Coordinates of C-alpha atoms in Angstrom, one line a residue:
A1 CA -20.1 5.8 87.4
Q2 CA -20.8 8.7 85.6
D3 CA -24.1 8.6 88.0
V4 CA -23.3 6.9 91.2
Q5 CA -20.0 8.3 93.5
M6 CA -17.5 5.7 93.8
L7 CA -14.0 5.4 93.9
P8 CA -11.8 2.6 93.4
L9 CA -9.6 1.3 95.8
P10 CA -6.5 -0.7 94.3
I11 CA -5.9 -3.1 97.4
S12 CA -7.7 -6.3 98.1
K13 CA -10.0 -6.7 101.0
A14 CA -7.1 -9.1 102.8
E15 CA -4.6 -6.3 102.2
R16 CA -7.0 -3.5 103.8
G17 CA -7.7 -5.8 107.0
Y18 CA -3.8 -6.5 107.6
A19 CA -3.4 -2.7 107.4
L20 CA -5.9 -1.8 109.8
A21 CA -4.7 -4.5 112.1
D22 CA -1.3 -3.1 112.0
G23 CA -2.7 0.5 112.6
V24 CA -1.1 1.5 108.9
A25 CA -4.3 1.6 107.1
D26 CA -4.4 5.9 106.5
V27 CA -0.6 6.7 106.2
P28 CA -0.1 8.4 103.7
V29 CA 1.5 6.5 100.5
K30 CA 4.5 7.8 98.0
V31 CA 5.0 6.4 95.1
A32 CA 6.9 3.3 94.8
L33 CA 7.9 3.3 91.1
P34 CA 9.3 0.3 89.2
E35 CA 12.5 -0.4 88.6
A36 CA 12.7 -0.1 84.6
Q37 CA 14.1 -3.1 82.9
A38 CA 16.0 -2.6 79.2
E39 CA 14.0 -5.6 77.9
W40 CA 10.6 -4.0 78.6
S41 CA 8.7 -2.1 75.9
A42 CA 8.3 1.4 76.6
R43 CA 4.5 1.1 76.6
T44 CA 5.0 -1.6 79.3
H45 CA 7.4 0.6 81.5
L46 CA 4.8 3.3 81.2
A47 CA 1.8 1.8 82.4
R48 CA 3.6 0.4 85.5
V49 CA 4.9 3.9 86.0
I50 CA 1.6 5.3 85.6
A51 CA 0.2 2.2 87.7
A52 CA 2.1 3.1 90.7
C53 CA 1.1 6.7 90.5
Q54 CA -2.7 5.5 90.5
R55 CA -2.0 3.3 93.2
A56 CA -0.5 5.9 95.7
L57 CA -3.2 8.6 94.4
L58 CA -6.3 6.2 95.2
L59 CA -5.0 5.2 98.6
D60 CA -4.1 8.9 99.8
A61 CA -7.8 9.9 98.5
H62 CA -9.4 7.0 100.2
A63 CA -7.2 7.9 103.5
L64 CA -8.5 11.6 103.3
L65 CA -12.3 10.5 102.7
A66 CA -12.0 8.4 105.5
S67 CA -10.4 10.8 108.1
H68 CA -12.8 13.3 107.4
G69 CA -16.2 11.6 106.9
T70 CA -19.4 13.0 105.1
D71 CA -19.5 16.3 107.2
G72 CA -18.1 19.4 106.1
V73 CA -14.5 21.0 106.2
E74 CA -13.3 22.0 109.4
E75 CA -10.2 23.5 110.2
G76 CA -7.3 21.1 110.2
A77 CA -9.5 18.0 109.1
V78 CA -7.3 17.3 105.9
D79 CA -4.1 15.8 106.4
T80 CA -1.5 17.8 104.5
E81 CA 0.7 15.0 104.0
F82 CA -2.2 13.0 102.0
V83 CA -3.0 16.1 99.6
H84 CA 0.9 16.2 99.1
Q85 CA 1.7 12.9 98.3
A86 CA -1.7 12.8 95.9
R87 CA -0.3 15.6 94.1
V88 CA 3.1 14.5 93.7
A89 CA 1.5 11.3 92.1
V90 CA -0.4 13.5 89.6
R91 CA 2.7 15.3 88.9
R92 CA 4.3 12.3 88.2
M93 CA 1.9 10.4 85.6
R94 CA 2.0 14.1 84.0
S95 CA 5.7 13.8 83.7
A96 CA 5.7 10.1 82.5
L97 CA 2.7 11.0 79.6
R98 CA 5.4 13.8 78.7
T99 CA 8.2 11.6 78.3
F100 CA 7.0 8.9 76.7
R101 CA 4.6 10.8 74.3
P102 CA 6.6 9.0 71.2
V103 CA 5.0 5.5 72.1
F104 CA 1.1 6.9 71.9
G105 CA -0.9 9.2 69.8
K106 CA -1.5 12.8 70.1
R107 CA -5.1 12.3 71.2
R108 CA -4.8 10.0 73.8
F109 CA -2.2 12.1 75.3
E110 CA -3.9 15.1 75.3
T111 CA -6.8 13.7 76.6
M112 CA -4.8 12.4 79.6
N113 CA -2.6 14.9 80.3
A114 CA -5.9 17.4 80.5
S115 CA -7.9 15.2 82.7
L116 CA -4.7 14.9 84.8
R117 CA -3.9 18.7 84.7
D118 CA -7.5 19.5 86.3
I119 CA -6.8 16.8 88.9
G120 CA -3.7 18.5 90.1
Q121 CA -5.1 21.4 89.8
V122 CA -7.6 20.5 92.7
F123 CA -4.7 19.0 94.9
G124 CA -2.4 22.1 93.5
G125 CA -4.5 24.6 95.0
A126 CA -5.2 22.9 98.3
R127 CA -0.7 22.0 98.6
D128 CA -0.2 25.6 97.7
W129 CA -2.1 27.0 100.6
D130 CA -0.9 24.7 103.1
V131 CA 2.4 25.8 102.5
F132 CA 2.0 29.2 102.5
C133 CA 0.0 28.7 105.9
D134 CA 2.6 26.8 107.5
E135 CA 5.5 28.1 106.0
T136 CA 5.2 31.2 104.1
I137 CA 3.0 33.0 106.2
D138 CA 5.7 33.0 109.0
R139 CA 8.6 34.2 106.8
I140 CA 6.6 37.1 105.7
A141 CA 5.8 38.0 109.5
R142 CA 9.5 38.3 110.0
I143 CA 10.1 41.0 107.9
V144 CA 6.4 42.9 108.0
G145 CA 7.4 44.6 111.0
D146 CA 5.9 44.2 114.6
D147 CA 4.5 47.5 115.1
D148 CA 0.9 47.9 115.1
A149 CA 0.1 48.3 111.6
G150 CA 2.3 45.5 110.9
K151 CA 0.9 43.1 113.6
A152 CA -2.9 44.3 111.7
A153 CA -1.8 43.5 108.3
M154 CA -0.7 40.2 109.5
H155 CA -3.5 39.4 111.3
A156 CA -5.6 40.3 108.1
L157 CA -3.1 38.5 105.9
R158 CA -3.5 35.2 108.3
D159 CA -7.4 35.7 108.5
E160 CA -7.7 35.2 104.8
A161 CA -4.8 32.8 104.0
A162 CA -6.9 30.3 106.3
R163 CA -10.4 30.9 104.4
Q164 CA -8.8 30.2 101.1
R165 CA -6.9 27.2 102.7
R166 CA -10.6 26.3 103.9
E167 CA -12.0 26.4 100.6
A168 CA -9.4 24.7 98.7
R169 CA -9.5 21.6 101.0
A170 CA -13.2 21.7 100.3
R171 CA -12.7 21.7 97.0
V172 CA -10.5 18.4 97.2
L173 CA -12.9 17.1 99.1
D174 CA -15.7 17.9 97.0
Y175 CA -14.1 16.3 94.1
L176 CA -13.4 13.1 95.9
R177 CA -16.8 12.8 96.7
S178 CA -18.1 13.3 93.1
A179 CA -18.8 10.5 90.5
R180 CA -16.6 12.5 88.6
A181 CA -13.1 11.2 90.4
G182 CA -14.2 7.7 89.8
V183 CA -15.0 8.2 86.3
D184 CA -11.3 9.7 85.9
A185 CA -9.6 6.7 88.2
I186 CA -11.6 4.4 85.5
A187 CA -10.0 6.2 82.7
I188 CA -6.7 6.0 84.1
E189 CA -7.1 2.4 84.7
R190 CA -8.2 1.9 81.1
F191 CA -5.0 3.2 80.3
I192 CA -2.6 1.2 82.0
L193 CA -4.5 -2.0 80.7
R194 CA -4.3 -1.0 77.4
F195 CA -0.7 -0.3 77.2
D196 CA 0.7 -2.8 79.7
G197 CA 2.3 -5.8 78.0
R198 CA 2.4 -4.3 75.0
D199 CA 5.0 -5.2 72.3
G200 CA 7.0 -2.3 70.5
T201 CA 10.8 -0.7 70.7
P202 CA 12.6 -2.0 73.9
L203 CA 12.9 0.6 76.9
G204 CA 16.9 0.4 76.4
E205 CA 16.8 1.2 73.2
L206 CA 15.0 4.2 73.8
A207 CA 16.2 5.6 76.8
P208 CA 19.4 6.8 75.8
R209 CA 18.4 9.1 73.4
W210 CA 15.5 10.4 75.6
L211 CA 17.9 10.6 78.2
D212 CA 20.4 12.8 76.0
E213 CA 17.0 14.9 74.9
H214 CA 16.3 15.8 78.7
Q215 CA 20.0 16.6 79.3
R216 CA 20.3 19.0 75.9
R217 CA 17.3 21.1 77.5
M218 CA 18.5 21.1 80.9

């Protein structure tokens, strides 16, 4: 995995085939979080939350690669919703790690959190420019003014923002095409397998205290 560009796909060939036949193979995938069960150990619930996020992340990543092929980045080539949902999946994984931090060691938390932070920055950079170019810049245009100076400034701003957006999209695709993306995905899978089904304090005993702590901080 460290030398070969390969990215795990979390569905079987049959699932993929039916999705292709139904025309939904490359539809953006949202995280479908598991419903918490009080009798589960906290470690089991954490593993299943991470697994749900991992599934969405990988499916959206594969859709991005499939929609773009192997050529360079072109304007509009990367669907913004795939990037958005991939970023959401990574952010939810990091939130779960922070919430469930008491049930696993500091070293494991720091290693996994650092990896997810780096992945999130790749997708987050592209998402930020998508939002700026598709939404924010039009709001700016409404207050800059429509005189010659204002139009010139907006034209320059749009050109520069489009350039930054292309570069951010290229970084997403470069990451997904790299061997590192596969290594990161395998590390997340290892984390899931290590915790799923493990004994420990039931979630029903820990959740009330954790929720109270979060509420106090809010």
